[in-house]
Coordinates of C-alpha atoms in Angstrom, one line a residue:
M638 CA -96.7 -153.6 -43.3
T639 CA -99.6 -151.3 -43.4
L640 CA -101.8 -149.7 -40.5
A641 CA -104.6 -147.7 -41.0
S642 CA -107.6 -146.0 -39.6
P643 CA -110.5 -144.3 -40.8
N644 CA -108.1 -140.6 -41.6
L645 CA -104.2 -142.8 -41.4
T646 CA -102.7 -145.4 -42.5
V647 CA -98.5 -145.9 -41.8
R648 CA -96.6 -148.2 -44.2
H649 CA -93.1 -148.4 -46.0
L650 CA -92.5 -147.7 -49.7
T651 CA -93.6 -150.4 -51.9
G652 CA -90.8 -149.9 -54.3
P653 CA -88.4 -146.7 -56.1
E654 CA -91.6 -146.0 -58.0
E655 CA -92.6 -144.2 -54.7
L656 CA -90.0 -141.7 -54.4
G657 CA -92.4 -138.9 -55.3
L658 CA -94.1 -139.9 -53.0
F659 CA -91.5 -139.9 -50.4
L660 CA -90.5 -136.3 -51.6
R661 CA -93.7 -134.7 -50.5
L662 CA -92.3 -133.4 -47.2
P663 CA -89.0 -131.6 -48.0
Y664 CA -85.6 -131.9 -45.9
V665 CA -82.1 -130.8 -47.0
L666 CA -80.9 -134.5 -48.0
D667 CA -83.2 -135.0 -50.3
H668 CA -81.9 -134.7 -53.6
E669 CA -79.2 -137.6 -52.3
V670 CA -82.1 -139.9 -52.0
A671 CA -82.8 -141.2 -55.6
D672 CA -79.0 -142.2 -55.8
D673 CA -79.3 -143.9 -52.1
L674 CA -82.3 -145.9 -53.2
A675 CA -80.0 -146.7 -56.6
T676 CA -77.5 -148.0 -54.5
G677 CA -79.1 -150.2 -52.0
R678 CA -78.4 -147.4 -49.4
R679 CA -82.0 -146.9 -48.5
P680 CA -84.4 -149.5 -49.4
P681 CA -88.1 -148.9 -50.1
E682 CA -88.7 -151.2 -46.9
W683 CA -86.5 -148.7 -44.5
M684 CA -88.3 -145.5 -46.3
W685 CA -92.2 -144.5 -44.2
V686 CA -94.9 -142.6 -44.3
A687 CA -98.1 -141.8 -43.2
L688 CA -101.0 -141.0 -44.9
R689 CA -103.9 -139.0 -44.5
G690 CA -105.7 -140.0 -48.3
E691 CA -102.9 -138.6 -50.2
R692 CA -101.6 -136.3 -48.3
V693 CA -98.2 -137.3 -46.7
V694 CA -98.4 -135.8 -43.0
A695 CA -95.0 -137.8 -42.2
R696 CA -92.1 -139.8 -43.3
L697 CA -88.6 -141.3 -42.0
S698 CA -86.1 -143.3 -43.6
W699 CA -82.8 -144.8 -42.3
W700 CA -79.6 -145.0 -44.0
T701 CA -76.4 -147.4 -43.9
G702 CA -73.1 -147.5 -45.7
E703 CA -74.0 -150.0 -48.1
R704 CA -76.2 -152.3 -49.5
G705 CA -77.0 -154.8 -47.3
G706 CA -75.5 -153.8 -44.6
D707 CA -78.3 -152.8 -40.9
P708 CA -79.7 -149.6 -40.6
R709 CA -76.9 -147.5 -39.2
F710 CA -78.8 -143.8 -39.0
L711 CA -82.3 -142.6 -38.7
D712 CA -81.6 -139.5 -40.7
F713 CA -84.6 -138.4 -42.1
F714 CA -88.1 -137.5 -39.9
D715 CA -90.4 -135.1 -41.5
L716 CA -93.6 -133.6 -40.5
D717 CA -96.6 -131.8 -41.8
D718 CA -95.7 -128.1 -40.1
S719 CA -99.4 -127.1 -40.6
L720 CA -101.0 -129.3 -38.6
P721 CA -101.9 -128.3 -35.2
E722 CA -100.3 -129.7 -32.2
P723 CA -101.0 -132.2 -30.3
E724 CA -101.8 -134.1 -33.7
R725 CA -99.1 -133.0 -35.3
G726 CA -96.6 -134.8 -32.8
E727 CA -99.1 -137.9 -32.2
I728 CA -99.0 -138.7 -36.5
G729 CA -95.1 -138.5 -35.5
L730 CA -95.1 -140.7 -32.8
R731 CA -97.1 -143.2 -34.4
L732 CA -95.1 -143.5 -37.0
L733 CA -91.8 -144.0 -35.3
E734 CA -93.2 -147.0 -33.3
T735 CA -94.5 -148.3 -36.1
A736 CA -92.2 -147.7 -38.4
T737 CA -89.3 -149.0 -35.7
A738 CA -90.8 -152.1 -35.0
A739 CA -91.2 -153.0 -38.2
V740 CA -87.2 -152.4 -39.0
I741 CA -85.8 -153.1 -36.3
P742 CA -85.6 -156.3 -34.4
A743 CA -86.8 -156.7 -30.8
G744 CA -84.3 -156.3 -28.2
A745 CA -81.8 -154.7 -30.8
P746 CA -80.4 -150.4 -30.5
R747 CA -82.0 -147.9 -32.1
P748 CA -79.7 -146.7 -34.4
E749 CA -79.0 -142.9 -33.6
Y750 CA -81.1 -140.4 -34.8
G751 CA -79.8 -137.0 -36.8
R752 CA -81.1 -133.8 -38.1
F753 CA -79.4 -131.1 -39.6
V754 CA -80.6 -127.8 -39.0
P755 CA -79.7 -124.1 -39.8
P756 CA -77.1 -122.5 -37.6
G757 CA -79.3 -119.9 -36.1
W758 CA -82.2 -122.4 -35.3
R759 CA -82.5 -121.1 -32.2
E760 CA -82.6 -117.1 -32.5
D761 CA -85.4 -118.2 -35.3
P762 CA -88.7 -119.1 -34.1
A763 CA -90.3 -120.6 -36.7
A764 CA -87.0 -122.6 -37.6
R765 CA -87.0 -123.5 -33.5
E766 CA -90.1 -125.0 -33.6
V767 CA -89.9 -127.4 -36.9
V768 CA -86.8 -128.4 -34.8
E769 CA -87.9 -128.8 -31.7
A770 CA -91.6 -130.2 -33.4
R771 CA -89.0 -132.9 -33.9
L772 CA -87.2 -133.6 -31.3
R773 CA -90.4 -133.2 -29.0
V774 CA -91.4 -136.8 -30.8
M775 CA -87.8 -138.4 -30.1
E776 CA -88.3 -137.4 -26.5
A777 CA -91.6 -139.2 -26.2
S778 CA -90.0 -142.2 -27.8
G779 CA -87.6 -142.6 -25.2
A780 CA -84.6 -140.7 -27.1
R781 CA -82.7 -137.7 -25.5
I782 CA -80.1 -135.2 -27.1
L783 CA -76.4 -137.2 -27.0
V784 CA -74.5 -133.7 -29.0
E785 CA -75.3 -130.8 -30.9
R786 CA -72.4 -130.8 -34.0
L787 CA -71.2 -127.7 -36.0
R788 CA -71.3 -128.9 -39.7
L789 CA -68.0 -126.7 -41.5
E790 CA -67.2 -126.0 -45.2
W791 CA -64.0 -125.1 -47.2
R792 CA -64.8 -123.9 -50.6
A793 CA -62.7 -123.8 -53.8
G794 CA -61.2 -120.3 -53.7
T795 CA -60.1 -120.0 -49.9
P796 CA -56.7 -119.8 -49.5
V797 CA -55.0 -123.1 -49.4
P798 CA -53.2 -123.1 -45.9
Q799 CA -49.2 -123.3 -45.8
D800 CA -47.0 -125.5 -44.4
S801 CA -45.8 -124.1 -41.1
G802 CA -42.5 -126.0 -41.4
R803 CA -42.8 -127.1 -37.4
L804 CA -44.0 -130.4 -38.5
I805 CA -43.4 -133.8 -40.8
F806 CA -45.8 -135.6 -42.2
R807 CA -45.8 -139.1 -43.1
Q808 CA -48.6 -141.8 -44.3
V809 CA -49.7 -143.7 -42.4
K810 CA -48.5 -147.4 -42.7
D811 CA -51.4 -149.7 -41.6
R812 CA -54.8 -150.4 -39.3
E813 CA -52.1 -150.8 -35.9
D814 CA -50.3 -147.5 -36.7
L815 CA -53.4 -145.4 -36.8
V816 CA -55.3 -147.5 -33.7
A817 CA -52.2 -146.9 -31.6
L818 CA -52.4 -143.1 -31.7
M819 CA -56.1 -143.1 -31.8
A820 CA -56.0 -144.5 -28.1
P821 CA -54.8 -142.0 -26.6
V822 CA -56.4 -139.3 -28.1
A823 CA -59.8 -140.6 -27.2
E824 CA -58.6 -140.9 -23.4
G825 CA -59.1 -137.3 -23.1
T826 CA -61.4 -136.4 -26.0
L827 CA -64.1 -134.0 -25.8
D828 CA -66.0 -135.5 -28.1
A829 CA -69.6 -136.7 -27.3
H830 CA -69.8 -139.9 -29.5
G831 CA -66.2 -140.8 -28.1
Q832 CA -67.2 -140.0 -24.7
A833 CA -69.9 -142.1 -24.9
D834 CA -67.6 -145.0 -25.8
L835 CA -65.8 -144.9 -22.9
A836 CA -68.6 -144.1 -20.6
S837 CA -70.2 -147.5 -21.9
G838 CA -67.2 -149.4 -20.4
M839 CA -65.1 -149.6 -23.7
T840 CA -61.0 -149.2 -22.9
A841 CA -59.7 -146.0 -24.9
R842 CA -57.9 -148.7 -27.0
E843 CA -61.5 -150.5 -28.1
A844 CA -63.0 -147.7 -29.0
A845 CA -60.0 -146.9 -31.2
E846 CA -60.8 -150.0 -32.8
K847 CA -64.5 -149.6 -32.7
Q848 CA -64.0 -146.3 -34.9
Y849 CA -61.9 -147.4 -36.9
E850 CA -63.7 -150.3 -38.2
E851 CA -66.8 -148.3 -38.9
E852 CA -65.2 -145.4 -40.2
F853 CA -62.4 -145.7 -41.9
A854 CA -62.1 -149.1 -42.8
E855 CA -65.5 -148.7 -45.5
L856 CA -63.7 -145.5 -46.9
R857 CA -63.0 -146.3 -50.7
T858 CA -60.7 -142.9 -51.0
P859 CA -57.3 -143.9 -50.9
Q860 CA -55.1 -144.2 -47.5
E861 CA -52.5 -142.4 -49.1
W862 CA -54.1 -139.3 -48.0
W863 CA -54.1 -140.4 -44.5
R864 CA -51.2 -138.4 -42.3
V865 CA -49.4 -138.6 -39.0
A866 CA -47.6 -135.9 -38.1
E867 CA -44.4 -135.7 -36.5
L868 CA -41.9 -133.0 -34.9
P869 CA -38.8 -133.5 -36.8
S870 CA -37.5 -135.7 -33.9
G871 CA -39.6 -138.4 -34.9
E872 CA -42.2 -138.2 -31.9
P873 CA -45.6 -138.6 -33.1
V874 CA -48.0 -135.4 -32.2
G875 CA -50.6 -136.3 -34.5
F876 CA -53.3 -137.4 -37.3
V877 CA -55.5 -136.4 -39.6
I878 CA -58.2 -138.3 -42.0
P879 CA -58.7 -136.4 -45.4
A880 CA -61.0 -138.8 -47.2
R881 CA -64.3 -138.4 -49.6
N882 CA -67.6 -140.3 -48.4
N883 CA -70.5 -141.3 -50.8
Y884 CA -71.5 -137.7 -51.0
H885 CA -68.1 -135.0 -50.2
P886 CA -65.3 -134.9 -49.4
M887 CA -64.0 -134.2 -45.8
I888 CA -61.8 -134.1 -42.9
S889 CA -63.4 -137.4 -41.5
Y890 CA -60.6 -137.6 -38.3
I891 CA -58.1 -135.1 -36.7
G892 CA -56.6 -135.6 -33.1
V893 CA -53.1 -134.5 -31.3
L894 CA -51.6 -136.4 -28.7
P895 CA -52.7 -135.6 -24.8
A896 CA -48.5 -134.9 -24.6
H897 CA -48.7 -132.1 -27.2
R898 CA -51.9 -130.3 -26.4
G899 CA -51.8 -126.6 -26.2
N900 CA -49.2 -126.2 -28.7
G901 CA -51.2 -125.0 -31.2
Y902 CA -50.7 -128.3 -33.6
I903 CA -54.1 -128.6 -34.4
D904 CA -53.6 -126.1 -37.1
D905 CA -50.7 -127.4 -38.6
I906 CA -52.6 -131.1 -38.7
L907 CA -55.9 -130.0 -40.0
A908 CA -53.6 -127.6 -43.0
E909 CA -52.0 -130.8 -44.2
G910 CA -55.7 -132.6 -43.9
T911 CA -56.9 -129.5 -46.2
R912 CA -53.5 -129.6 -48.6
V913 CA -54.4 -132.9 -49.7
L914 CA -57.8 -132.7 -50.7
A915 CA -57.2 -129.4 -52.1
A916 CA -54.6 -131.1 -54.3
E917 CA -57.2 -133.2 -55.7
N918 CA -59.5 -130.0 -57.3
V919 CA -62.4 -130.3 -55.1
E920 CA -64.9 -127.6 -55.2
R921 CA -65.4 -127.9 -51.1
I922 CA -64.5 -130.0 -48.0
R923 CA -67.1 -130.8 -45.7
A924 CA -66.3 -131.3 -41.4
A925 CA -67.7 -131.3 -38.3
T926 CA -67.2 -130.9 -34.4
D927 CA -69.0 -131.4 -31.3
L928 CA -70.7 -127.5 -30.6
G929 CA -68.5 -127.9 -27.1
N930 CA -65.4 -128.3 -28.6
V931 CA -64.2 -124.8 -29.1
P932 CA -60.4 -125.4 -29.8
M933 CA -61.2 -127.7 -32.6
A934 CA -64.4 -124.9 -33.8
K935 CA -61.6 -122.2 -33.5
S936 CA -59.0 -124.4 -35.9
F937 CA -61.5 -124.5 -38.0
A938 CA -62.4 -120.8 -38.2
R939 CA -58.7 -120.2 -38.8
L940 CA -58.5 -121.6 -41.6
G941 CA -61.0 -120.8 -43.4
Y942 CA -64.1 -123.8 -42.7
V943 CA -67.5 -121.6 -42.7
D944 CA -70.1 -123.0 -40.5
F945 CA -73.1 -123.6 -42.6
E946 CA -75.2 -125.9 -40.8
R947 CA -75.7 -128.0 -37.3
A948 CA -76.5 -131.5 -36.5
I949 CA -78.6 -132.6 -33.8
D950 CA -77.9 -136.1 -32.5
M951 CA -80.2 -138.1 -30.5
V952 CA -80.0 -141.8 -29.0
W953 CA -81.7 -144.0 -27.1
D954 CA -80.6 -145.7 -23.8
R955 CA -83.0 -148.5 -24.1
P956 CA -83.3 -150.9 -27.1
G957 CA -86.8 -150.6 -26.9
G958 CA -87.2 -147.0 -26.5
R959 CA -89.5 -146.1 -23.9
A960 CA -89.1 -147.4 -20.2

């Protein structure tokens, strides 16, 4: 689908051979795009550009977890920041609305938009303008900010945390074993995505099952890495899901049961997840937590995880975007 004006053409890529065209605007995920194309996680039909002649003035792309899946995230949205406002924003909005109408079925929910930004983006005027220019376009389309998240990294050479001996760790037995622990954790969660699920009318059990199917069921790494933490009596305290996605080793999820919060067990459980991955001789371990989840952020810091980036997640409350 191509829309043209005397000055602007909006279209998707014709195929992998146009990767170079897409990469004319920079973003921190550019190094992943070639492999995403090759594996089907990012079909050319989901990769769109706005062109003024041969000049790329905006681009966007959706991503999915595996070939043949539905669009899961809108994770690329870039503008030519040499353009003045309101021209820059108008081009971005036209690209966003044109591509969305072509890729996302009418009436279907729009996939979440996520943007990685520098940790101190608010204090740097240039970085702040780049971030806010993109957020303004999303807001003009009907999106709102759901949450800002810390992106964290444990790096090889950082001391591997020792086992305090307070808890006993065992492998997760099966789906039910984990979901039964996830449900009570969801009830008092500080996680904005979890809160949004509950606010939508889901029960804590339904929210836990949804998260399991969307995040954990697709993981390719061994479930033998997953851990349940228990007291010496056998009473469960929490759990951690060390894993690897398509790009990095990671702490996929960590939780402490409500009855055991406030005892510092989060450090013990995170330490176990870190040990599991460190034993695989990984160069780094990635993790993320909401900016507002202060207890979790402090635990990561105590165990040597570095706050290297932020992520801003935006959602559309109406399937079609603007009212």
